[in-house]
Coordinates of C-alpha atoms in Angstrom, one line a residue:
Chain A
M1 CA 0.0 0.0 0.0
I2 CA 1.4 3.3 -1.0
V3 CA 0.4 6.5 0.8
N4 CA 0.1 9.7 -1.0
A5 CA 3.1 11.8 0.1
R6 CA 0.9 14.8 0.7
S7 CA -1.6 13.1 3.0
K8 CA -1.0 11.6 6.4
A9 CA -1.3 7.9 6.8
S10 CA -4.1 6.7 9.1
V11 CA -3.9 3.8 11.5
L12 CA -6.9 1.9 12.8
I13 CA -6.3 0.8 16.5
V14 CA -8.6 -2.1 17.4
E15 CA -8.1 -2.3 21.2
D16 CA -10.8 -2.5 23.9
D17 CA -8.7 -1.3 26.8
P18 CA -8.9 2.5 27.2
S19 CA -5.4 2.9 28.7
T20 CA -3.7 0.9 26.0
A21 CA -5.8 2.6 23.2
D22 CA -4.9 6.0 24.6
M23 CA -1.2 5.2 24.7
L24 CA -1.3 3.8 21.1
S25 CA -3.1 6.9 19.9
L26 CA -0.7 9.2 21.6
F27 CA 2.4 7.5 20.0
A28 CA 0.7 7.1 16.6
A29 CA 0.1 10.8 16.5
K30 CA 3.7 11.5 17.7
Q31 CA 4.9 9.4 14.7
G32 CA 2.9 11.5 12.3
L33 CA 0.0 9.0 11.8
V34 CA -3.7 9.7 12.2
P35 CA -5.1 7.2 14.8
E36 CA -8.7 6.0 14.9
V37 CA -9.7 3.8 17.9
C38 CA -12.3 1.0 17.9
G39 CA -13.1 -1.0 21.0
S40 CA -14.7 -4.0 19.3
A41 CA -14.6 -6.1 16.1
C42 CA -18.0 -4.8 15.1
E43 CA -16.9 -1.2 15.3
A44 CA -13.7 -2.0 13.5
R45 CA -15.5 -3.6 10.5
H46 CA -17.3 -0.3 9.9
A47 CA -14.1 1.7 10.4
L48 CA -12.4 -0.5 7.7
E49 CA -14.8 0.9 5.2
G50 CA -12.9 4.2 5.6
A51 CA -9.8 2.5 4.1
P52 CA -7.2 3.0 6.8
D53 CA -3.5 2.6 5.8
A54 CA -2.7 0.1 8.6
V55 CA -4.3 -1.7 11.5
V56 CA -3.0 -2.4 15.0
L57 CA -5.1 -5.3 16.4
D58 CA -5.4 -6.6 19.9
L59 CA -6.1 -10.4 19.7
S60 CA -8.4 -10.2 22.8
L61 CA -11.6 -8.6 21.7
P62 CA -14.9 -8.5 23.5
D63 CA -17.2 -9.7 20.6
E64 CA -15.0 -11.9 18.4
D65 CA -11.9 -14.0 18.4
G66 CA -9.0 -11.8 17.3
L67 CA -7.6 -14.4 15.0
D68 CA -10.9 -14.9 13.2
F69 CA -11.2 -11.1 12.8
L70 CA -7.7 -11.0 11.5
E71 CA -8.3 -13.8 8.9
R72 CA -11.5 -12.1 7.7
T73 CA -9.8 -8.7 7.5
V74 CA -6.9 -9.9 5.5
R75 CA -9.2 -11.8 3.2
R76 CA -11.3 -8.7 2.5
H77 CA -8.4 -6.3 2.4
P78 CA -5.4 -8.3 1.2
S79 CA -3.0 -5.4 0.8
L80 CA -3.8 -3.8 4.2
P81 CA -0.9 -4.3 6.7
V82 CA -2.2 -5.6 10.0
F83 CA 0.0 -5.6 13.1
V84 CA -1.0 -7.9 16.0
L85 CA -0.5 -6.7 19.6
T86 CA -1.0 -9.1 22.5
A87 CA -0.2 -9.6 26.1
R88 CA 0.8 -13.2 25.6
N89 CA 4.4 -13.8 24.7
N90 CA 3.7 -17.1 22.9
A91 CA 5.6 -18.1 19.7
S92 CA 2.8 -20.4 18.5
D93 CA 0.3 -17.4 18.6
A94 CA 2.8 -15.4 16.7
V95 CA 3.1 -18.1 14.0
T96 CA -0.7 -18.5 13.8
A97 CA -1.1 -14.7 13.5
I98 CA 1.5 -14.5 10.7
R99 CA -0.1 -17.4 8.9
C100 CA -3.4 -15.7 9.2
G101 CA -1.9 -12.8 7.4
A102 CA -0.6 -10.4 10.0
L103 CA 2.4 -8.5 8.8
D104 CA 4.1 -8.6 12.2
Y105 CA 3.4 -9.5 15.8
F106 CA 4.2 -7.4 18.9
V107 CA 4.1 -8.4 22.6
K108 CA 3.0 -5.9 25.2
P109 CA 4.5 -3.8 26.6
F110 CA 5.0 -2.4 23.1
D111 CA 8.0 -0.3 22.2
P112 CA 6.5 2.8 20.5
M113 CA 9.6 3.3 18.2
Q114 CA 9.5 -0.3 17.0
L115 CA 5.8 -0.7 16.6
F116 CA 5.2 2.6 14.8
G117 CA 8.5 2.4 12.9
A118 CA 7.2 -0.9 11.5
I119 CA 3.8 0.6 10.6
R120 CA 5.5 3.5 8.8
G121 CA 7.7 1.0 7.0
A122 CA 4.6 -1.0 5.9
V123 CA 2.8 1.8 4.2
F124 CA 5.6 1.8 1.7
P125 CA 5.6 -0.9 -1.0
H126 CA 7.9 -3.4 0.8
G127 CA 5.1 -4.7 3.0
E128 CA 4.5 -8.0 1.2
A129 CA 8.1 -9.0 1.1
Q130 CA 8.4 -8.3 4.8
R131 CA 5.4 -10.4 5.5
Q132 CA 6.9 -13.4 3.7
V133 CA 10.3 -13.0 5.4
Y134 CA 8.9 -12.8 8.9
G135 CA 6.6 -15.8 8.1
K136 CA 9.6 -18.0 7.1
A137 CA 11.8 -16.9 10.0
L138 CA 9.0 -17.5 12.5
E139 CA 9.1 -21.3 11.6
L140 CA 12.0 -21.5 14.0
E141 CA 9.9 -20.0 16.9
I142 CA 7.3 -22.7 16.9
E143 CA 7.3 -24.6 20.1
W144 CA 6.5 -28.2 19.1
E145 CA 5.0 -30.7 21.4
S146 CA 7.4 -33.5 20.4
R147 CA 10.8 -33.6 22.1
A148 CA 12.6 -34.6 18.9
M149 CA 11.3 -31.5 17.1
R150 CA 12.0 -29.2 20.0
E151 CA 15.6 -30.5 19.9
A152 CA 15.8 -30.0 16.2
M153 CA 14.5 -26.4 16.5
A154 CA 17.1 -25.6 19.2
V155 CA 19.8 -26.7 16.7
A156 CA 18.1 -24.7 13.9
R157 CA 18.0 -21.5 16.0
A158 CA 21.7 -22.0 16.8
A159 CA 22.4 -22.5 13.1
A160 CA 20.6 -19.2 12.3
A161 CA 22.9 -17.4 14.6
T162 CA 26.1 -18.7 13.0
G163 CA 27.5 -19.0 9.5
E164 CA 28.7 -22.6 10.0
P165 CA 27.7 -25.3 7.4
V166 CA 24.6 -27.1 8.4
L167 CA 23.7 -30.7 7.5
L168 CA 20.0 -31.5 7.7
L169 CA 19.2 -35.2 7.8
G170 CA 15.6 -36.5 7.5
E171 CA 13.4 -38.8 5.4
P172 CA 11.9 -37.3 2.3
G173 CA 8.9 -35.0 3.1
T174 CA 10.1 -34.1 6.6
G175 CA 10.5 -30.4 5.7
R176 CA 14.2 -30.1 5.3
R177 CA 14.1 -27.3 2.6
T178 CA 11.5 -25.3 4.6
L179 CA 13.7 -25.5 7.7
A180 CA 16.8 -24.5 5.7
S181 CA 14.9 -21.5 4.3
A182 CA 13.8 -20.6 7.9
I183 CA 17.4 -20.8 9.1
H184 CA 18.5 -18.5 6.2
H185 CA 15.7 -16.0 6.9
A186 CA 16.2 -15.9 10.6
G187 CA 19.9 -15.1 10.2
A188 CA 21.9 -12.1 9.2
R189 CA 21.7 -13.0 5.5
T190 CA 17.9 -12.7 5.2
A191 CA 18.0 -9.9 2.6
L192 CA 20.4 -12.0 0.4
P193 CA 19.3 -14.8 -1.9
F194 CA 18.5 -18.3 -0.8
R195 CA 18.9 -21.0 -3.5
H196 CA 18.6 -24.8 -3.5
W197 CA 20.0 -27.3 -5.9
V198 CA 19.8 -31.1 -6.1
A199 CA 23.4 -32.4 -5.9
S200 CA 22.7 -35.7 -7.5
Q201 CA 21.1 -34.5 -10.8
G202 CA 22.9 -34.8 -14.1
D203 CA 26.5 -36.1 -14.6
D204 CA 29.5 -34.9 -12.6
L205 CA 30.6 -32.3 -15.1
D206 CA 27.1 -30.9 -15.4
S207 CA 26.8 -30.7 -11.7
G208 CA 30.3 -29.2 -11.2
A209 CA 29.6 -26.6 -13.9
R210 CA 26.3 -25.6 -12.3
L211 CA 27.8 -25.4 -8.9
F212 CA 31.2 -23.9 -9.5
G213 CA 30.8 -22.3 -13.0
T214 CA 33.0 -22.9 -16.0
E215 CA 35.8 -21.3 -17.8
Y216 CA 37.1 -22.6 -21.1
D217 CA 39.4 -21.6 -24.0
G218 CA 37.0 -20.5 -26.7
G219 CA 39.8 -20.2 -29.3
A220 CA 41.3 -17.0 -30.8
G221 CA 42.4 -16.0 -27.3
R222 CA 38.8 -15.8 -26.0
R223 CA 37.7 -17.3 -22.7
L224 CA 34.2 -18.6 -22.3
R225 CA 33.0 -18.0 -18.8
R226 CA 29.9 -19.0 -17.0
R227 CA 29.0 -18.3 -13.4
G228 CA 28.1 -21.1 -11.0
L229 CA 25.5 -21.2 -8.2
I230 CA 28.1 -20.3 -5.6
E231 CA 28.9 -17.1 -7.4
E232 CA 25.2 -16.3 -8.1
V233 CA 24.3 -16.7 -4.5
G234 CA 27.2 -14.6 -3.3
A235 CA 26.9 -14.0 0.4
G236 CA 23.5 -15.6 0.5
S237 CA 22.7 -19.2 1.4
L238 CA 22.9 -22.3 -0.8
L239 CA 21.2 -25.6 0.1
L240 CA 22.6 -28.7 -1.6
E241 CA 19.9 -31.3 -1.5
E242 CA 20.2 -35.2 -1.8
I243 CA 23.8 -34.9 -0.7
D244 CA 23.8 -38.5 0.2
R245 CA 23.5 -39.4 -3.5
A246 CA 26.4 -37.2 -4.7
S247 CA 29.0 -39.1 -6.7
E248 CA 32.5 -39.7 -5.5
R249 CA 33.9 -36.9 -7.7
I250 CA 31.3 -34.4 -6.4
Q251 CA 32.1 -35.5 -2.9
L252 CA 35.8 -34.8 -3.4
W253 CA 35.1 -31.4 -5.0
L254 CA 32.8 -30.4 -2.1
L255 CA 35.4 -31.6 0.5
E256 CA 38.1 -29.5 -1.1
M257 CA 35.8 -26.5 -1.2
L258 CA 34.7 -26.9 2.5
E259 CA 38.3 -27.4 3.7
S260 CA 39.9 -24.6 1.8
E261 CA 36.9 -22.3 1.8
R262 CA 37.8 -21.6 -1.8
Y263 CA 36.6 -22.9 -5.2
C264 CA 37.7 -22.8 -8.8
R265 CA 35.5 -22.7 -11.9
L266 CA 35.8 -25.9 -14.0
G267 CA 38.6 -25.4 -16.5
G268 CA 39.7 -22.2 -14.6
E269 CA 42.8 -21.6 -12.7
R270 CA 41.9 -18.8 -10.3
F271 CA 40.5 -19.7 -6.9
S272 CA 37.9 -17.5 -5.3
R273 CA 36.7 -17.3 -1.7
V274 CA 33.4 -19.0 -0.8
D275 CA 31.2 -16.3 0.7
S276 CA 28.0 -18.3 0.7
R277 CA 26.5 -19.9 3.7
L278 CA 26.3 -23.6 2.8
M279 CA 23.6 -26.0 3.9
F280 CA 23.3 -29.7 2.9
S281 CA 20.4 -32.0 3.2
G282 CA 20.1 -35.8 2.8
T283 CA 18.4 -38.9 4.3
P284 CA 19.5 -40.8 7.4
E285 CA 20.8 -43.5 5.0
L286 CA 23.9 -41.3 4.7
R287 CA 25.2 -42.8 8.0
E288 CA 24.8 -46.3 6.5
A289 CA 26.6 -45.3 3.4
I290 CA 29.5 -44.0 5.5
A291 CA 29.5 -47.3 7.5
R292 CA 29.7 -49.3 4.3
G293 CA 32.6 -47.1 3.0
R294 CA 30.5 -45.7 0.1
Y295 CA 30.6 -42.1 1.4
R296 CA 33.5 -40.0 2.7
I297 CA 33.4 -39.6 6.4
D298 CA 35.7 -36.5 6.2
L299 CA 33.1 -34.8 4.0
F300 CA 30.3 -35.8 6.5
H301 CA 32.3 -34.0 9.2
A302 CA 33.1 -31.0 7.1
M303 CA 29.4 -30.6 6.1
S304 CA 28.0 -31.0 9.7
G305 CA 29.3 -27.9 11.4
L306 CA 25.8 -28.2 12.8
L307 CA 24.0 -31.5 12.4
L308 CA 20.2 -31.2 12.4
E309 CA 18.1 -34.4 12.4
L310 CA 14.5 -34.0 11.5
P311 CA 12.3 -36.8 12.9
P312 CA 9.8 -38.6 10.6
L313 CA 6.1 -37.7 11.2
R314 CA 5.4 -41.1 12.8
E315 CA 7.9 -40.2 15.6
R316 CA 6.2 -36.9 16.3
I317 CA 2.6 -37.8 16.4
E318 CA 2.1 -35.3 19.3
D319 CA 2.6 -32.5 16.7
L320 CA -0.3 -33.6 14.5
P321 CA -2.9 -31.3 16.0
R322 CA -0.8 -28.2 15.3
L323 CA 0.2 -29.4 11.8
V324 CA -3.4 -30.1 10.9
E325 CA -4.5 -26.7 12.2
S326 CA -1.8 -25.0 10.3
L327 CA -2.7 -26.9 7.0
L328 CA -6.4 -26.1 7.5
T329 CA -5.5 -22.4 8.0
E330 CA -3.5 -22.5 4.8
I331 CA -6.4 -24.0 2.9
A332 CA -8.9 -21.5 4.3
L333 CA -6.7 -18.6 3.4
S334 CA -6.1 -19.9 -0.2
Q335 CA -9.8 -20.5 -0.7
G336 CA -11.0 -17.4 1.2
S337 CA -13.2 -19.6 3.4
Q338 CA -13.7 -20.4 7.1
R339 CA -11.2 -22.8 8.6
Q340 CA -12.9 -26.2 8.7
R341 CA -13.3 -28.2 11.9
V342 CA -12.2 -31.8 12.4
T343 CA -13.7 -34.6 14.5
R344 CA -12.0 -36.5 17.2
S345 CA -12.2 -39.7 15.1
F346 CA -10.4 -38.0 12.3
M347 CA -7.5 -37.0 14.5
E348 CA -7.4 -40.5 16.0
E349 CA -7.2 -42.1 12.5
L350 CA -4.4 -39.7 11.5
A351 CA -2.5 -40.6 14.7
D352 CA -2.8 -44.3 13.8
R353 CA -1.1 -43.9 10.4
D354 CA 2.6 -44.5 9.7
W355 CA 3.0 -41.6 7.2
P356 CA 5.9 -42.9 5.1
G357 CA 5.5 -39.8 3.0
N358 CA 5.8 -37.6 6.1
L359 CA 4.5 -34.0 5.9
D360 CA 4.0 -34.1 2.1
E361 CA 1.7 -37.1 2.6
L362 CA -0.1 -35.3 5.5
R363 CA -0.6 -32.2 3.3
S364 CA -2.2 -34.1 0.4
T365 CA -4.3 -36.2 2.9
I366 CA -5.7 -33.0 4.5
R367 CA -6.3 -31.4 1.2
H368 CA -8.2 -34.4 0.0
A369 CA -10.2 -34.7 3.2
S370 CA -11.0 -31.0 3.3
A371 CA -12.2 -31.0 -0.3
V372 CA -14.4 -34.1 0.2
A373 CA -15.9 -32.8 3.5
G374 CA -17.0 -29.6 1.9
K375 CA -18.6 -27.4 4.6
A376 CA -19.1 -30.3 7.1
P377 CA -16.6 -31.1 9.9
I378 CA -13.8 -33.3 8.5
S379 CA -14.2 -36.8 9.9
S380 CA -12.4 -40.1 9.3
S381 CA -14.8 -41.0 6.6
H382 CA -13.4 -38.2 4.4
L383 CA -9.9 -39.6 4.5
P384 CA -8.4 -41.1 1.3
Q385 CA -8.3 -44.9 1.5
Q386 CA -4.8 -45.5 0.5
A387 CA -3.1 -42.4 2.0
G388 CA -0.5 -43.2 4.7
G389 CA -0.8 -47.0 4.0
R390 CA 0.6 -49.0 6.8
M391 CA 4.1 -50.2 6.6
V392 CA 3.9 -54.0 6.3
T393 CA 7.5 -54.9 6.6
E394 CA 8.2 -53.2 9.9
G395 CA 7.0 -55.4 12.8
A396 CA 5.8 -58.2 10.5
V397 CA 6.3 -61.7 11.8
V398 CA 8.3 -63.9 9.4
L399 CA 7.1 -67.4 9.4
A400 CA 10.5 -68.7 8.2
D401 CA 11.8 -67.8 11.7
F402 CA 9.7 -70.6 13.2
K403 CA 10.3 -74.3 13.3
V404 CA 7.3 -76.0 11.8
P405 CA 4.8 -76.9 13.2
V406 CA 4.3 -73.6 14.8
R407 CA 2.5 -73.4 18.1
M408 CA -0.4 -70.9 17.9
D409 CA 0.5 -69.6 21.3
D410 CA 4.0 -68.8 20.1
L411 CA 2.8 -67.2 16.9
E412 CA 0.4 -65.0 18.8
R413 CA 3.2 -63.9 21.3
R414 CA 5.6 -63.2 18.5
S415 CA 3.0 -61.2 16.5
L416 CA 2.1 -59.2 19.6
V417 CA 5.7 -58.3 20.4
A418 CA 6.5 -57.4 16.8
A419 CA 3.4 -55.1 16.7
L420 CA 4.2 -53.4 20.0
D421 CA 7.8 -52.9 18.9
A422 CA 6.7 -51.4 15.6
C423 CA 4.3 -49.0 17.4
G424 CA 6.8 -47.9 20.0
G425 CA 4.9 -49.7 22.8
N426 CA 1.6 -47.9 21.9
R427 CA -1.1 -50.5 22.7
R428 CA -3.9 -48.8 20.8
R429 CA -1.8 -48.6 17.6
A430 CA -0.7 -52.2 18.1
A431 CA -4.3 -53.3 18.4
K432 CA -5.1 -51.5 15.1
R433 CA -2.1 -53.1 13.4
L434 CA -3.1 -56.6 14.6
G435 CA -6.8 -56.0 13.7
V436 CA -8.0 -56.8 17.2
S437 CA -9.6 -54.7 20.0
L438 CA -7.6 -52.8 22.6
R439 CA -9.0 -55.1 25.3
T440 CA -7.7 -58.1 23.4
V441 CA -4.3 -56.6 23.3
Y442 CA -4.4 -56.1 27.1
N443 CA -5.6 -59.7 27.6
M444 CA -2.8 -61.0 25.3
I445 CA -0.2 -59.0 27.2
D446 CA -1.4 -60.5 30.5
R447 CA -1.7 -64.0 29.0
H448 CA 1.9 -63.9 27.7
G449 CA 3.3 -62.2 30.8
L450 CA 4.7 -59.4 28.7
K451 CA 3.9 -56.7 31.4
R452 CA 6.4 -58.3 33.7
E453 CA 9.0 -58.4 30.9
G454 CA 8.8 -54.6 30.6
V455 CA 6.5 -54.0 27.7
K456 CA 5.5 -50.3 27.8
Chain B
M1 CA 9.2 -6.4 22.3
R2 CA 9.1 -7.7 18.8
V3 CA 8.9 -11.2 17.4
S4 CA 11.0 -10.9 14.3
P5 CA 14.1 -12.4 12.7
T6 CA 16.2 -9.8 14.5
R7 CA 14.6 -10.5 17.9
K8 CA 17.1 -10.8 20.7
R9 CA 17.2 -14.1 22.6
R10 CA 16.3 -12.5 25.8
D11 CA 12.9 -11.9 24.4
A12 CA 12.4 -15.6 23.7
P13 CA 9.0 -17.0 24.8
G14 CA 9.0 -18.5 28.2
K15 CA 11.4 -15.9 29.7
A16 CA 11.0 -15.3 33.4
P17 CA 8.3 -12.8 34.2
D18 CA 9.2 -9.3 35.4
H19 CA 7.9 -8.9 39.0
R20 CA 9.0 -5.3 39.6
I21 CA 6.2 -3.1 40.8
I22 CA 7.1 -0.2 38.5
D23 CA 9.3 -0.5 35.4
L24 CA 11.2 2.8 35.8
Q25 CA 13.3 2.2 32.6
R26 CA 10.2 2.0 30.5
L27 CA 8.7 4.9 32.3
A28 CA 11.9 6.9 31.5
L29 CA 11.7 5.9 27.8
L30 CA 8.0 6.8 27.5
D31 CA 8.6 10.1 29.4
S32 CA 11.4 11.0 27.0
M33 CA 8.9 10.7 24.1
A34 CA 5.8 12.3 25.6
H35 CA 6.4 13.3 29.2
G36 CA 3.1 14.9 30.4
E37 CA 0.8 12.9 28.2
V38 CA 2.2 9.6 29.3
R39 CA 2.0 10.4 33.0
S40 CA -1.6 11.5 32.5
I41 CA -2.5 8.2 30.9
I42 CA -0.8 6.2 33.7
N43 CA -2.6 8.4 36.3
E44 CA -5.9 7.5 34.7
F45 CA -5.0 3.8 34.6
V46 CA -4.0 3.9 38.3
A47 CA -7.3 5.6 39.1
S48 CA -9.2 2.9 37.1
M49 CA -7.6 -0.1 38.9
S50 CA -10.3 -0.5 41.5
S51 CA -13.2 -0.3 39.0
R52 CA -11.4 -2.8 36.8
S53 CA -11.1 -5.2 39.8
D54 CA -14.8 -4.7 40.5
E55 CA -15.7 -5.4 36.9
I56 CA -13.7 -8.7 37.0
E57 CA -15.4 -9.7 40.3
Q58 CA -18.9 -8.9 38.9
A59 CA -18.3 -11.0 35.8
W60 CA -17.0 -13.9 37.9
R61 CA -19.9 -13.7 40.4
A62 CA -22.4 -13.7 37.4
G63 CA -20.8 -16.9 36.3
D64 CA -19.4 -15.4 33.1
L65 CA -15.9 -16.9 33.4
K66 CA -15.0 -16.1 29.8
T67 CA -15.6 -12.4 30.2
A68 CA -13.9 -12.4 33.6
T69 CA -10.8 -14.1 32.1
R70 CA -10.8 -11.6 29.2
L71 CA -10.9 -8.7 31.7
V72 CA -8.0 -10.1 33.7
H73 CA -6.1 -10.5 30.4
R74 CA -7.0 -6.9 29.5
L75 CA -5.8 -5.6 32.8
A76 CA -2.5 -7.5 32.3
G77 CA -2.0 -5.8 28.9
A78 CA -2.8 -2.4 30.3
A79 CA -0.5 -2.9 33.3
M80 CA 2.4 -3.9 31.1
N81 CA 2.0 -0.9 28.9
C82 CA 1.6 1.4 31.9
C83 CA 4.9 0.2 33.5
F84 CA 3.4 -2.1 36.1
P85 CA 5.1 -5.5 35.2
G86 CA 4.5 -7.1 38.6
L87 CA 0.7 -6.6 38.4
A88 CA 0.8 -7.7 34.7
A89 CA 2.6 -10.9 35.6
H90 CA 0.1 -11.7 38.3
C91 CA -2.9 -11.2 36.0
L92 CA -1.3 -13.2 33.1
R93 CA -0.6 -16.1 35.4
W94 CA -4.2 -15.9 36.7
A95 CA -5.8 -15.6 33.3
E96 CA -3.8 -18.6 32.0
D97 CA -4.4 -20.8 35.0
G98 CA -7.6 -22.8 34.3
E99 CA -7.8 -23.9 38.0
A100 CA -7.2 -20.6 39.7
D101 CA -9.0 -19.9 43.0
W102 CA -10.8 -16.7 42.0
I103 CA -11.5 -15.5 45.6
E104 CA -7.8 -15.8 46.4
Q105 CA -6.8 -14.2 43.2
L106 CA -9.2 -11.3 43.7
D107 CA -7.8 -10.7 47.2
L108 CA -4.3 -10.8 45.8
L109 CA -5.3 -8.4 43.1
E110 CA -6.5 -5.9 45.7
L111 CA -3.1 -6.1 47.5
R112 CA -1.2 -5.7 44.2
I113 CA -3.3 -2.7 43.3
A114 CA -2.7 -1.0 46.7
E115 CA 1.0 -1.7 46.2
C116 CA 1.0 -0.1 42.7
R117 CA -1.0 2.9 43.9
E118 CA 1.4 3.6 46.7
H119 CA 4.6 3.2 44.6
W120 CA 3.1 5.3 41.8
S121 CA 2.2 8.1 44.2
R122 CA 5.8 8.0 45.5
V123 CA 7.2 8.2 41.9
E124 CA 4.8 11.0 41.1
S125 CA 5.5 13.0 44.2
D126 CA 9.3 12.9 44.5
G127 CA 10.4 11.3 41.2
G128 CA 12.3 8.6 43.3
D129 CA 12.6 4.9 43.0
G130 CA 9.2 3.4 43.1
N131 CA 10.6 -0.1 43.7

């Protein structure tokens, strides 16, 4: 939104507390803005018709949930910068507000210079870019329920504060690229480019040329030069993906570059300094490749200045409610509709799945269920049949392990132990896997004396 | 305090609440920007403390816990902005505790309010350290 240079920008203050509203008005006026105060969502809706240049919104309103009001306002006025102000210093609220379309989020007590400085900045055309950058960086502020993700986030925050190489390991679909982007945007290089490139695509020379650039003799004393990604990114960040599938030659080139902090264009002679912040991502199979001697251990150590391991979704089921909420918010915003509700049975069914495709699979499952449910609450009957198909190999009982004839008792015991192992000791999930009731699983545990043997 | 990529770690969520009765540093900052006007807003806030407490009690006695909690939350926000972090921390803890004993909390609120009033009048009269 661009404000006419001759007129004063107006700011709509949606705040039901008179002291806070007075203070906001006072400092808005001191900053050269024209304040208008509304004490409720209803009043604010009328005031929005007057086309203010920015909005300061308190999330705690007497007549409507602040986030619902925010969502509706951003949908109706997509270019209007909205700043959220709240007494709760809670990162998940901040992330939700940004996802709902807020340009920034401030915690009381507000700093007048920061708040109104940001508002003044937003009435110039950089507002949209700022919204995106804050949104990405705030990924690091989410407080996940699962311990594994909280640990990963702690490493990610540390990574954002340094320029060390980062190695992100995780199964496909665990959000490695999103996290790398968040690390970049939360760090000092946020205004510089962030690029990603798949290290295993093409042959070695193609890959080397794309990464380092090329320099060849073009005849008649001419040099043919082409810049590589490292040069293009400059002091920004470069994420090299599928690093576990890089060939031996690429591994060697990368190791030389990381150790010397210099690189040379293919065919060139001059070495240049690496200014980029380098990040790498791969699957946990990288460790196995190292153990089998198929991957350079020295490269692994050079890449992992900070090692960040992202857990698969099946190991962070506690995070499902927040992930589902966030995906439904995304859908609601993209469709300009209300966020759909979900039933308890739907959440239980999601928790029972193995999610081999991780977050990508969850996203497509939620999109499918949301579309099928229409305006009704999303229930387990709206789930796609095949999505998140159970893993049959893990925890399956192999009959060849038994000496024939097999005693039924033995077979039952082995099946139960395998199912419990595969479900991390979760009896409800084990019951689903075995196709029996939860009560039956408890009876089987008692019958086989597994409780005493330390089954969780 | 701003949640943004450049935010300092000390502002991280979950940091220990500030229990000072009056935040003199913030008061000095606000004073430096709009001395008389800020003091007048804080005076009005201090004068409104008792009626705010009554309003909370009325909502709670009427069984409207949602409104009562919102009013406690609102008082927390106002107290923060008006340089009373101790009162704000008390109200925030109360608003977010689903099992709070409201009679006890209302009694404590009265004590906090009296404390704030006394310290504020001292700051206003001699410009000394309210804490």
